[in-house]
Coordinates of C-alpha atoms in Angstrom, one line a residue:
Chain A
M233 CA 26.3 -8.6 -14.5
S234 CA 25.4 -5.0 -13.9
D235 CA 24.4 -2.6 -16.6
T236 CA 25.7 0.9 -15.7
Q237 CA 23.1 2.5 -17.9
R238 CA 20.2 0.9 -16.1
A239 CA 18.5 1.7 -12.8
S240 CA 15.4 0.8 -10.9
L241 CA 13.3 3.4 -9.1
L242 CA 11.0 2.2 -6.3
L243 CA 8.0 4.5 -6.4
A244 CA 5.8 5.1 -3.3
H245 CA 2.9 7.5 -3.0
G246 CA 4.6 9.9 -0.5
S247 CA 3.4 11.6 2.6
S248 CA 4.2 14.8 4.4
D249 CA 4.6 12.6 7.5
P250 CA 8.2 11.5 8.0
L251 CA 7.0 8.4 9.9
W252 CA 5.2 7.2 6.8
L253 CA 8.4 7.2 4.9
E254 CA 10.4 5.1 7.3
P255 CA 9.3 1.7 6.2
F256 CA 10.2 2.6 2.6
N257 CA 13.7 3.5 3.6
H258 CA 14.0 0.3 5.5
L259 CA 12.7 -1.6 2.5
L260 CA 15.2 0.1 0.2
A261 CA 18.1 -0.7 2.6
Q262 CA 17.0 -4.4 2.7
I263 CA 16.7 -4.6 -1.1
R264 CA 20.1 -2.9 -1.7
D265 CA 21.7 -5.3 0.8
Q266 CA 20.3 -8.3 -1.0
L267 CA 21.4 -6.9 -4.4
K268 CA 24.8 -5.7 -3.3
D269 CA 26.8 -8.3 -5.2
S270 CA 24.8 -7.7 -8.4
G271 CA 25.8 -4.1 -9.0
S272 CA 22.2 -3.3 -9.7
R273 CA 21.3 0.3 -8.9
V274 CA 18.0 0.9 -6.9
E275 CA 16.8 4.3 -5.8
M276 CA 13.6 5.4 -3.9
A277 CA 11.2 8.1 -5.1
Y278 CA 7.9 9.5 -4.1
M279 CA 5.1 10.6 -6.4
E280 CA 4.1 13.5 -4.2
L281 CA 4.4 15.1 -0.8
A282 CA 7.9 13.8 -0.1
E283 CA 11.5 14.0 -1.4
P284 CA 13.2 12.6 -3.4
S285 CA 10.5 13.1 -6.1
M286 CA 10.1 10.8 -9.0
T287 CA 10.9 13.4 -11.6
G288 CA 13.8 14.7 -9.6
Q289 CA 15.3 11.1 -9.3
I290 CA 14.8 10.6 -13.1
R291 CA 16.6 13.8 -13.8
T292 CA 19.5 12.9 -11.5
L293 CA 19.8 9.4 -13.0
A294 CA 19.8 10.8 -16.5
A295 CA 22.5 13.3 -15.6
E296 CA 24.6 10.4 -14.3
G297 CA 24.4 8.5 -17.6
I298 CA 21.4 6.2 -16.9
R299 CA 19.4 5.4 -20.1
H300 CA 16.9 2.8 -18.9
I301 CA 14.8 3.2 -15.8
D302 CA 12.4 0.6 -14.4
V303 CA 9.8 2.3 -12.2
L304 CA 8.5 -0.2 -9.7
P305 CA 5.4 1.1 -7.9
L306 CA 5.0 0.2 -4.2
F307 CA 1.3 0.6 -4.4
F308 CA -1.5 -1.9 -3.6
A309 CA -3.5 -1.2 -6.7
A310 CA -3.5 0.8 -10.0
G311 CA -5.9 3.7 -9.7
R312 CA -5.8 7.1 -11.2
H313 CA -2.3 7.8 -9.9
L314 CA -0.7 4.9 -11.7
R315 CA -2.9 4.9 -14.8
K316 CA -2.8 8.6 -15.5
D317 CA -0.8 10.9 -13.2
V318 CA 2.4 8.9 -13.1
P319 CA 2.5 8.1 -16.8
A320 CA 1.9 11.8 -17.6
M321 CA 4.7 12.9 -15.2
I322 CA 7.0 10.3 -16.8
E323 CA 6.2 11.5 -20.3
A324 CA 6.7 15.1 -19.4
V325 CA 10.1 14.6 -17.9
Q326 CA 11.1 12.3 -20.7
Q327 CA 10.3 15.0 -23.2
E328 CA 12.2 17.6 -21.2
L329 CA 15.2 15.4 -21.0
A330 CA 15.0 14.5 -24.7
S331 CA 15.1 18.3 -25.5
E332 CA 18.3 18.4 -23.5
G333 CA 19.8 15.5 -25.4
H334 CA 19.1 12.7 -22.9
I335 CA 17.0 9.9 -24.5
L336 CA 15.6 7.7 -21.7
E337 CA 13.7 4.5 -21.8
I338 CA 11.4 4.4 -18.8
N339 CA 9.2 1.3 -18.0
L340 CA 6.4 1.7 -15.5
H341 CA 5.7 -1.7 -14.0
K342 CA 2.5 -2.9 -12.4
P343 CA 2.1 -2.2 -8.7
V344 CA 3.8 -4.6 -6.3
G345 CA 0.5 -5.3 -4.5
L346 CA -0.9 -7.1 -7.6
E347 CA 1.9 -9.6 -7.5
P348 CA 0.7 -13.0 -6.2
E349 CA 3.4 -13.3 -3.5
V350 CA 2.5 -10.0 -2.0
A351 CA -1.3 -10.5 -2.2
S352 CA -0.8 -13.9 -0.6
A353 CA 1.4 -12.6 2.2
I354 CA -1.3 -10.0 3.0
S355 CA -3.9 -12.7 3.1
Q356 CA -1.9 -14.8 5.4
V357 CA -1.2 -11.9 7.8
V358 CA -4.9 -11.0 7.8
I359 CA -6.0 -14.6 8.4
R360 CA -3.6 -14.9 11.3
Q361 CA -4.9 -11.7 12.8
V362 CA -8.6 -12.7 12.3
R363 CA -8.3 -16.3 13.7
Chain B
M292 CA -15.0 -21.4 17.2
S293 CA -16.6 -18.2 16.0
D294 CA -17.6 -15.4 18.2
T295 CA -20.8 -13.9 16.8
Q296 CA -20.1 -10.6 18.6
R297 CA -16.7 -10.1 16.9
A298 CA -15.8 -9.0 13.4
S299 CA -12.7 -7.8 11.5
L300 CA -12.7 -4.8 9.2
L301 CA -10.1 -4.6 6.5
L302 CA -9.3 -1.0 6.0
A303 CA -7.9 0.5 2.8
H304 CA -7.3 4.1 2.0
G305 CA -10.0 4.3 -0.7
S306 CA -10.0 6.0 -4.1
S307 CA -12.6 7.5 -6.4
D308 CA -11.3 5.1 -9.1
P309 CA -13.2 1.8 -9.2
L310 CA -10.2 0.0 -10.7
W311 CA -8.2 0.9 -7.6
L312 CA -10.8 -1.0 -5.4
E313 CA -10.8 -4.2 -7.4
P314 CA -7.7 -5.9 -5.8
F315 CA -9.2 -5.2 -2.4
N316 CA -12.4 -7.0 -3.3
H317 CA -10.4 -9.8 -4.7
L318 CA -8.3 -10.0 -1.5
L319 CA -11.5 -9.9 0.7
A320 CA -13.0 -12.8 -1.4
Q321 CA -9.7 -14.8 -1.0
I322 CA -9.6 -14.2 2.8
R323 CA -13.3 -15.1 3.3
D324 CA -12.8 -18.3 1.2
Q325 CA -9.8 -19.3 3.4
L326 CA -11.8 -18.5 6.6
K327 CA -15.1 -20.0 5.5
D328 CA -15.0 -22.9 8.0
S329 CA -14.0 -20.7 10.9
G330 CA -17.2 -18.6 11.0
S331 CA -15.1 -15.5 11.3
R332 CA -16.7 -12.4 9.9
V333 CA -14.5 -10.2 7.7
E334 CA -15.7 -7.0 6.0
M335 CA -14.0 -4.4 3.8
A336 CA -14.0 -0.6 4.5
Y337 CA -12.4 2.5 3.0
M338 CA -11.1 5.4 5.0
E339 CA -12.2 7.9 2.3
L340 CA -13.3 8.4 -1.3
A341 CA -15.1 5.0 -1.6
E342 CA -17.9 3.0 -0.1
P343 CA -18.4 1.2 2.2
S344 CA -16.9 3.7 4.6
M345 CA -15.2 2.7 7.8
T346 CA -17.7 4.5 10.0
G347 CA -20.6 3.2 8.0
Q348 CA -19.3 -0.4 8.4
I349 CA -18.8 0.1 12.1
R350 CA -22.4 1.4 12.5
T351 CA -23.7 -1.6 10.5
L352 CA -21.8 -4.1 12.5
A353 CA -22.9 -2.5 15.8
A354 CA -26.6 -2.6 14.6
E355 CA -26.1 -6.3 14.0
G356 CA -24.9 -7.0 17.5
I357 CA -21.2 -6.9 17.0
R358 CA -19.3 -5.7 20.1
H359 CA -15.6 -6.2 19.2
I360 CA -14.1 -5.0 16.0
D361 CA -10.5 -5.5 14.8
V362 CA -9.6 -2.9 12.2
L363 CA -6.8 -4.3 10.0
P364 CA -5.2 -1.5 7.9
L365 CA -4.2 -2.5 4.4
F366 CA -1.6 0.3 4.3
F367 CA 2.1 0.2 3.7
A368 CA 3.0 2.4 6.6
A369 CA 1.5 4.4 9.5
G370 CA 1.4 8.1 8.7
R371 CA -1.0 10.8 9.7
H372 CA -4.0 8.8 8.4
L373 CA -3.4 5.8 10.7
R374 CA -1.9 7.8 13.6
K375 CA -4.4 10.6 13.8
D376 CA -7.3 10.6 11.3
V377 CA -8.5 7.0 11.7
P378 CA -8.2 6.9 15.5
A379 CA -10.2 10.2 15.6
M380 CA -12.9 8.7 13.3
I381 CA -13.1 5.6 15.4
E382 CA -13.4 7.5 18.6
A383 CA -16.1 9.7 17.2
V384 CA -18.2 6.8 16.0
Q385 CA -17.6 4.9 19.2
Q386 CA -19.0 7.9 21.2
E387 CA -22.0 8.3 18.9
L388 CA -22.8 4.6 19.2
A389 CA -22.3 4.7 23.0
S390 CA -24.8 7.5 23.2
E391 CA -27.2 5.1 21.4
G392 CA -26.5 2.3 23.9
H393 CA -24.0 0.4 21.8
I394 CA -20.7 -0.1 23.6
L395 CA -18.0 -1.3 21.1
E396 CA -14.5 -2.3 21.6
I397 CA -12.5 -1.4 18.5
N398 CA -8.8 -2.3 18.1
L399 CA -6.8 -0.6 15.4
H400 CA -4.0 -2.9 14.4
K401 CA -0.7 -1.9 12.8
P402 CA -0.6 -1.7 9.0
V403 CA -0.1 -4.9 7.1
G404 CA 2.9 -3.5 5.3
L405 CA 4.9 -3.5 8.5
E406 CA 4.4 -7.2 9.0
P407 CA 7.7 -9.0 8.2
E408 CA 6.0 -11.5 5.7
V409 CA 4.6 -8.7 3.6
A410 CA 7.8 -6.6 3.7
S411 CA 9.7 -9.7 2.7
A412 CA 7.3 -10.5 -0.1
I413 CA 7.7 -7.0 -1.5
S414 CA 11.5 -7.2 -1.3
Q415 CA 11.4 -10.5 -3.1
V416 CA 9.2 -9.2 -5.9
V417 CA 11.4 -6.1 -6.3
I418 CA 14.6 -8.1 -6.4
R419 CA 13.2 -10.4 -9.1
Q420 CA 12.2 -7.4 -11.2
V421 CA 15.5 -5.6 -10.7
R422 CA 17.7 -8.6 -11.5

């Protein structure tokens, strides 16, 4: 059952190199395909150096009536970006939107690289390459 | 059967934030544990902002008699860093080592994020979080 006021935002670091962005677009397409019957809304965003930006996407979603956003970081680890920069960016855009009458709940999840399935897949690929 | 002249170097971007490095150390420990009976040598290196550096590790391995190094990038995608910066760094250190009499074969593999198992694990984690 889809919730039309909820969306998920995949967040990658971003790069000025368009070739770096390609796998993320591919991933987004794959995820949307697998979720197509659920009605869940998933968008892509970049923290810096590429468009669409995270804050731009949050503003777009807010304007379209979204009230709950799950930000899912496609990062290997949580460093300064995910512990400081991204939360600060989220708080700033949340405050701006609140002053315009849009109250948004935004949940920043832990990076995908810390999930056991992903860490295990990385290990398996490395072990295959090393052997 | 281990080849004492061969080593693998896991390469991550690097960060000045020690918390960012933790999952990579954990991954290295996990991989070494699974490879412990193979005699394969696996080391960790960072492209920038953290130690051990890639070029430092290549120099250390060369000094210890290693002649073949597989560089396995723990990156999601191949952007400027993996297409330009890292190959240039590898070529420079290879030339320096050659001038010191160490001839090394260094193979830069494609980023782990482009391997189907890893991409698929990421998709599955995201889908679970979105649903």
